[in-house]
Amino acid sequence: MATFSKVVSVGRDVLDGAAADAGDFRRRMQGRGILVMHLISSPGAGKTSLLEATARHFAGGARMAVLVGDIATTRDAQRLAPWAPVAQLTTGGACHLELPLVERGLAQLEPLDVEFLFIEDVGNLVCPASHNLGQHRRVIVLSTTEGDDKPGKYPKAFRTSEALVINKLDLLPHVPFSVEAAVEDARRIQPALEVFPLSAKTDEGIAAWCNYLTHERARLLGDIGCTTT
Ligand SMILES: Nc1nc2c(ncn2[C@@H]2O[C@H](COP(=O)(O)OP(=O)(O)O)[C@@H](O)[C@H]2O)c(=O)[nH]1
Ligand SMILES: [Mg+2]
């Protein structure tokens, strides 16, 4: 019994410490005028493609950097390198990123003068939803090829997100996916979700997404609406 009590109390200390570190990171980034966006999705939903399209849209305007997480390879960093400062975070098997790895990746990019920092997590709809990376906003990317029934099946990923990107709109004529049904299912879990249907391939909807980013950064700098998970 005594041993059991000790384990629980250590666990709480670790969680409290991680939350404090994430809060510290979030405040440091806010102090530098950087909006931190955490992107989660299943593998292949289009996180990296969305970041490429975002960088194309912002080119010559807003500055952004990317920390991109994968279990192995530097493929996503190679894709993004022509567009933005980027560091690949390889987890070596872990299914999600954690803040110490994010801090190490950011250190590789310093000195950094950007308005947006995107953290692309390892692709899956489970583990990344349970880890606080010090983001200001979490975005879940759901693509039309995954089925419109996914929000209800992975509720935590949707509940802990502020925005939902529905990607691959260009494929709607070819796949059985209802944007309305997906949004309804997602908003049953998280009524406050902002929704952005778009195609990272054709750029349809990318301007609205980028307007959202600009608006959220302005809100952050005005010190209103900075959320935590
Ligand atoms: N048709 C179509 N394909 C897309 C779109 N976005 C991404 N893809 C493709 O989907 C695959 C996975 O995209 P990727 O960005 O690597 O997904 P990630 O694993 O979430 O980073 C790639 O073959 C992309 O070219 C889109 O909007 N439309
Ligand atoms: Mg990717």
Short mmCIF file of C-alpha atoms and ligand atoms in Angstrom, two decimals:
data_model
loop_
_atom_site.label_atom_id
_atom_site.label_comp_id
_atom_site.label_asym_id
_atom_site.label_seq_id
_atom_site.Cartn_x
_atom_site.Cartn_y
_atom_site.Cartn_z
CA MET A 1 0.00 0.00 0.00
CA ALA A 2 2.78 2.44 0.97
CA THR A 3 4.60 1.76 -2.31
CA PHE A 4 1.39 2.37 -4.30
CA SER A 5 0.85 5.78 -2.66
CA LYS A 6 4.39 6.81 -3.48
CA VAL A 7 3.99 5.92 -7.20
CA VAL A 8 0.81 8.01 -7.53
CA SER A 9 2.41 11.04 -5.94
CA VAL A 10 5.50 10.87 -8.19
CA GLY A 11 3.23 10.56 -11.25
CA ARG A 12 1.39 13.72 -10.28
CA ASP A 13 4.69 15.59 -9.81
CA VAL A 14 5.80 14.63 -13.31
CA LEU A 15 2.49 15.74 -14.86
CA ASP A 16 2.54 19.01 -12.91
CA GLY A 17 6.12 19.60 -14.06
CA ALA A 18 5.25 18.95 -17.71
CA ALA A 19 2.27 21.32 -17.55
CA ALA A 20 4.45 24.02 -15.95
CA ASP A 21 7.11 23.59 -18.65
CA ALA A 22 4.46 23.82 -21.39
CA GLY A 23 3.06 26.98 -19.79
CA ASP A 24 6.54 28.47 -19.64
CA PHE A 25 7.18 27.64 -23.33
CA ARG A 26 3.80 29.10 -24.33
CA ARG A 27 4.50 32.37 -22.49
CA ARG A 28 8.04 32.65 -23.92
CA MET A 29 6.72 32.26 -27.46
CA GLN A 30 3.93 34.75 -26.83
CA GLY A 31 6.53 37.21 -25.48
CA ARG A 32 8.41 36.88 -28.79
CA GLY A 33 5.25 37.44 -30.82
CA ILE A 34 5.17 33.84 -32.06
CA LEU A 35 1.88 31.95 -32.38
CA VAL A 36 2.54 28.22 -31.83
CA MET A 37 0.24 25.87 -33.77
CA HIS A 38 0.20 22.13 -33.02
CA LEU A 39 -0.95 20.00 -35.98
CA ILE A 40 -2.25 16.49 -35.41
CA SER A 41 -3.84 13.96 -37.78
CA SER A 42 -3.71 10.38 -38.91
CA PRO A 43 -0.78 9.55 -41.24
CA GLY A 44 -1.27 10.99 -44.71
CA ALA A 45 -4.15 13.40 -43.93
CA GLY A 46 -2.00 16.19 -45.33
CA LYS A 47 -0.26 18.02 -42.48
CA THR A 48 2.95 18.60 -44.41
CA SER A 49 1.01 19.49 -47.56
CA LEU A 50 -1.02 22.02 -45.56
CA LEU A 51 2.20 23.59 -44.29
CA GLU A 52 3.60 23.74 -47.82
CA ALA A 53 0.41 25.46 -49.02
CA THR A 54 0.50 27.83 -46.02
CA ALA A 55 4.11 28.77 -46.74
CA ARG A 56 3.28 29.32 -50.42
CA HIS A 57 0.45 31.65 -49.41
CA PHE A 58 2.57 33.58 -46.90
CA ALA A 59 5.63 33.77 -49.17
CA GLY A 60 7.10 37.26 -48.99
CA GLY A 61 4.72 38.12 -46.14
CA ALA A 62 4.35 36.47 -42.75
CA ARG A 63 7.34 34.42 -41.62
CA MET A 64 6.95 30.90 -40.33
CA ALA A 65 9.10 28.05 -39.05
CA VAL A 66 8.29 24.37 -38.71
CA LEU A 67 9.23 21.57 -36.33
CA VAL A 68 8.17 18.35 -37.95
CA GLY A 69 7.84 15.09 -36.06
CA ASP A 70 8.12 11.59 -37.48
CA ILE A 71 9.17 8.21 -36.18
CA ALA A 72 11.94 8.02 -38.79
CA THR A 73 13.44 9.81 -41.83
CA THR A 74 13.88 13.51 -42.62
CA ARG A 75 11.53 13.41 -45.63
CA ASP A 76 9.05 16.01 -44.39
CA ALA A 77 11.83 18.44 -43.44
CA GLN A 78 13.26 18.06 -46.95
CA ARG A 79 9.87 18.93 -48.44
CA LEU A 80 9.47 22.02 -46.27
CA ALA A 81 13.07 23.29 -46.42
CA PRO A 82 12.55 25.31 -49.63
CA TRP A 83 9.77 27.22 -47.88
CA ALA A 84 10.69 27.82 -44.25
CA PRO A 85 13.28 27.19 -41.53
CA VAL A 86 12.56 23.61 -40.49
CA ALA A 87 13.94 21.05 -38.04
CA GLN A 88 13.03 17.37 -38.22
CA LEU A 89 12.23 15.76 -34.88
CA THR A 90 12.64 12.00 -35.11
CA THR A 91 11.19 10.10 -32.18
CA GLY A 92 12.91 6.77 -32.91
CA GLY A 93 9.70 4.83 -32.36
CA ALA A 94 7.62 6.97 -30.01
CA CYS A 95 4.11 7.71 -31.28
CA HIS A 96 4.09 11.40 -30.29
CA LEU A 97 6.28 14.44 -29.66
CA GLU A 98 7.14 15.78 -26.22
CA LEU A 99 8.21 19.25 -25.19
CA PRO A 100 11.95 18.53 -24.55
CA LEU A 101 12.30 17.36 -28.18
CA VAL A 102 10.42 20.44 -29.37
CA GLU A 103 12.81 22.65 -27.35
CA ARG A 104 15.83 20.89 -28.88
CA GLY A 105 14.44 21.35 -32.39
CA LEU A 106 13.74 25.01 -31.77
CA ALA A 107 17.29 25.53 -30.45
CA GLN A 108 18.60 24.26 -33.81
CA LEU A 109 16.70 27.04 -35.59
CA GLU A 110 17.76 29.91 -33.32
CA PRO A 111 18.15 32.79 -33.79
CA LEU A 112 14.65 32.74 -35.17
CA ASP A 113 12.54 35.74 -36.14
CA VAL A 114 9.11 34.47 -37.18
CA GLU A 115 5.44 35.11 -36.52
CA PHE A 116 4.31 31.49 -36.63
CA LEU A 117 5.81 28.26 -35.33
CA PHE A 118 4.11 25.09 -36.56
CA ILE A 119 4.68 21.80 -34.81
CA GLU A 120 3.65 18.82 -36.97
CA ASP A 121 3.21 15.84 -34.65
CA VAL A 122 3.71 12.17 -35.49
CA GLY A 123 0.73 10.88 -37.49
CA ASN A 124 -1.92 9.27 -35.32
CA LEU A 125 -5.14 10.37 -33.70
CA VAL A 126 -4.44 9.00 -30.23
CA CYS A 127 -1.14 9.81 -28.45
CA PRO A 128 -0.52 13.39 -29.72
CA ALA A 129 -3.84 14.52 -28.22
CA SER A 130 -2.56 13.69 -24.74
CA HIS A 131 0.66 15.73 -24.85
CA ASN A 132 0.86 19.42 -24.18
CA LEU A 133 3.61 20.94 -26.32
CA GLY A 134 3.07 24.50 -25.16
CA GLN A 135 0.98 25.33 -28.21
CA HIS A 136 -1.42 28.26 -28.37
CA ARG A 137 -3.78 26.39 -30.67
CA ARG A 138 -4.16 22.73 -31.62
CA VAL A 139 -5.42 21.91 -35.11
CA ILE A 140 -6.72 18.55 -36.19
CA VAL A 141 -6.47 17.73 -39.89
CA LEU A 142 -9.06 15.26 -41.19
CA SER A 143 -9.02 14.35 -44.87
CA THR A 144 -11.93 13.30 -47.06
CA THR A 145 -10.35 9.90 -47.71
CA GLU A 146 -10.55 8.91 -44.02
CA GLY A 147 -14.33 8.81 -43.66
CA ASP A 148 -16.67 11.32 -42.02
CA ASP A 149 -17.23 9.03 -39.01
CA LYS A 150 -13.83 9.67 -37.42
CA PRO A 151 -14.61 12.48 -34.93
CA GLY A 152 -16.85 10.28 -32.78
CA LYS A 153 -14.29 7.47 -32.86
CA TYR A 154 -11.35 9.63 -31.73
CA PRO A 155 -13.09 12.13 -29.43
CA LYS A 156 -10.07 13.33 -27.46
CA ALA A 157 -8.25 14.48 -30.59
CA PHE A 158 -11.26 16.64 -31.50
CA ARG A 159 -12.13 17.73 -27.95
CA THR A 160 -8.64 19.12 -27.32
CA SER A 161 -8.43 21.00 -30.63
CA GLU A 162 -9.43 24.56 -31.39
CA ALA A 163 -9.60 24.15 -35.17
CA LEU A 164 -10.55 21.42 -37.64
CA VAL A 165 -9.08 21.40 -41.13
CA ILE A 166 -10.96 19.16 -43.57
CA ASN A 167 -8.38 18.50 -46.29
CA LYS A 168 -8.52 16.97 -49.79
CA LEU A 169 -11.74 18.72 -50.81
CA ASP A 170 -10.69 18.15 -54.42
CA LEU A 171 -11.36 14.43 -53.89
CA LEU A 172 -14.99 14.87 -52.76
CA PRO A 173 -16.41 13.75 -56.14
CA HIS A 174 -14.57 10.44 -55.75
CA VAL A 175 -15.04 9.49 -52.09
CA PRO A 176 -18.07 8.89 -49.86
CA PHE A 177 -17.51 11.76 -47.41
CA SER A 178 -19.97 14.36 -46.15
CA VAL A 179 -18.37 17.58 -44.89
CA GLU A 180 -21.63 18.42 -43.09
CA ALA A 181 -21.73 15.04 -41.30
CA ALA A 182 -18.08 15.29 -40.23
CA VAL A 183 -18.53 18.82 -38.92
CA GLU A 184 -21.72 17.87 -37.07
CA ASP A 185 -19.99 14.88 -35.46
CA ALA A 186 -16.94 16.96 -34.51
CA ARG A 187 -19.00 19.82 -33.07
CA ARG A 188 -20.97 17.35 -30.94
CA ILE A 189 -17.64 16.74 -29.20
CA GLN A 190 -16.19 20.25 -29.40
CA PRO A 191 -18.84 22.88 -30.21
CA ALA A 192 -16.27 25.68 -30.39
CA LEU A 193 -14.25 24.13 -33.23
CA GLU A 194 -13.37 26.51 -36.05
CA VAL A 195 -13.69 24.61 -39.33
CA PHE A 196 -11.64 25.06 -42.51
CA PRO A 197 -12.58 22.87 -45.49
CA LEU A 198 -9.73 23.15 -48.00
CA SER A 199 -7.47 21.46 -50.49
CA ALA A 200 -3.74 21.68 -49.91
CA LYS A 201 -3.37 20.47 -53.50
CA THR A 202 -5.48 23.08 -55.32
CA ASP A 203 -5.18 25.82 -52.63
CA GLU A 204 -8.98 26.11 -52.37
CA GLY A 205 -9.70 27.40 -48.85
CA ILE A 206 -6.08 28.17 -48.02
CA ALA A 207 -6.65 31.94 -47.89
CA ALA A 208 -9.36 31.51 -45.21
CA TRP A 209 -7.04 29.26 -43.20
CA CYS A 210 -4.23 31.81 -43.39
CA ASN A 211 -6.61 34.61 -42.39
CA TYR A 212 -7.48 32.56 -39.32
CA LEU A 213 -3.79 32.20 -38.46
CA THR A 214 -3.22 35.94 -38.78
CA HIS A 215 -6.31 36.69 -36.71
CA GLU A 216 -5.36 34.22 -33.96
CA ARG A 217 -1.86 35.72 -33.72
CA ALA A 218 -3.40 39.19 -33.36
CA ARG A 219 -5.65 37.85 -30.59
CA LEU A 220 -2.66 36.29 -28.87
CA LEU A 221 -0.67 39.51 -28.97
CA GLY A 222 -3.73 41.32 -27.68
CA ASP A 223 -3.61 38.75 -24.89
CA ILE A 224 -7.12 37.48 -25.40
CA GLY A 225 -8.11 33.90 -26.04
CA CYS A 226 -4.79 32.10 -25.36
CA THR A 227 -5.97 28.55 -24.64
CA THR A 228 -4.26 25.56 -23.12
CA THR A 229 -4.98 21.83 -23.16
N1 LIG B 1 -5.71 15.02 -53.74
C1 LIG B 1 -5.10 15.56 -52.68
N2 LIG B 1 -4.02 14.95 -52.15
C2 LIG B 1 -3.42 15.54 -51.08
C3 LIG B 1 -3.90 16.74 -50.50
N3 LIG B 1 -3.12 17.04 -49.43
C4 LIG B 1 -2.19 16.08 -49.37
N4 LIG B 1 -2.37 15.18 -50.36
C5 LIG B 1 -1.57 13.97 -50.61
O1 LIG B 1 -1.73 13.10 -49.50
C6 LIG B 1 -0.52 12.40 -49.23
C7 LIG B 1 -0.10 12.64 -47.79
O2 LIG B 1 0.17 14.02 -47.60
P1 LIG B 1 1.18 14.53 -46.47
O3 LIG B 1 1.19 16.01 -46.56
O4 LIG B 1 2.48 13.83 -46.59
O5 LIG B 1 0.42 14.04 -45.15
P2 LIG B 1 0.93 13.97 -43.61
O6 LIG B 1 1.41 12.56 -43.40
O7 LIG B 1 -0.29 14.27 -42.79
O8 LIG B 1 1.98 15.00 -43.46
C8 LIG B 1 0.50 12.94 -50.24
O9 LIG B 1 0.56 12.03 -51.32
C9 LIG B 1 -0.10 14.27 -50.67
O10 LIG B 1 0.29 14.65 -51.98
C10 LIG B 1 -5.05 17.37 -51.09
O11 LIG B 1 -5.56 18.40 -50.65
N5 LIG B 1 -5.61 16.71 -52.17
MG MG B 2 3.95 14.87 -42.70
#
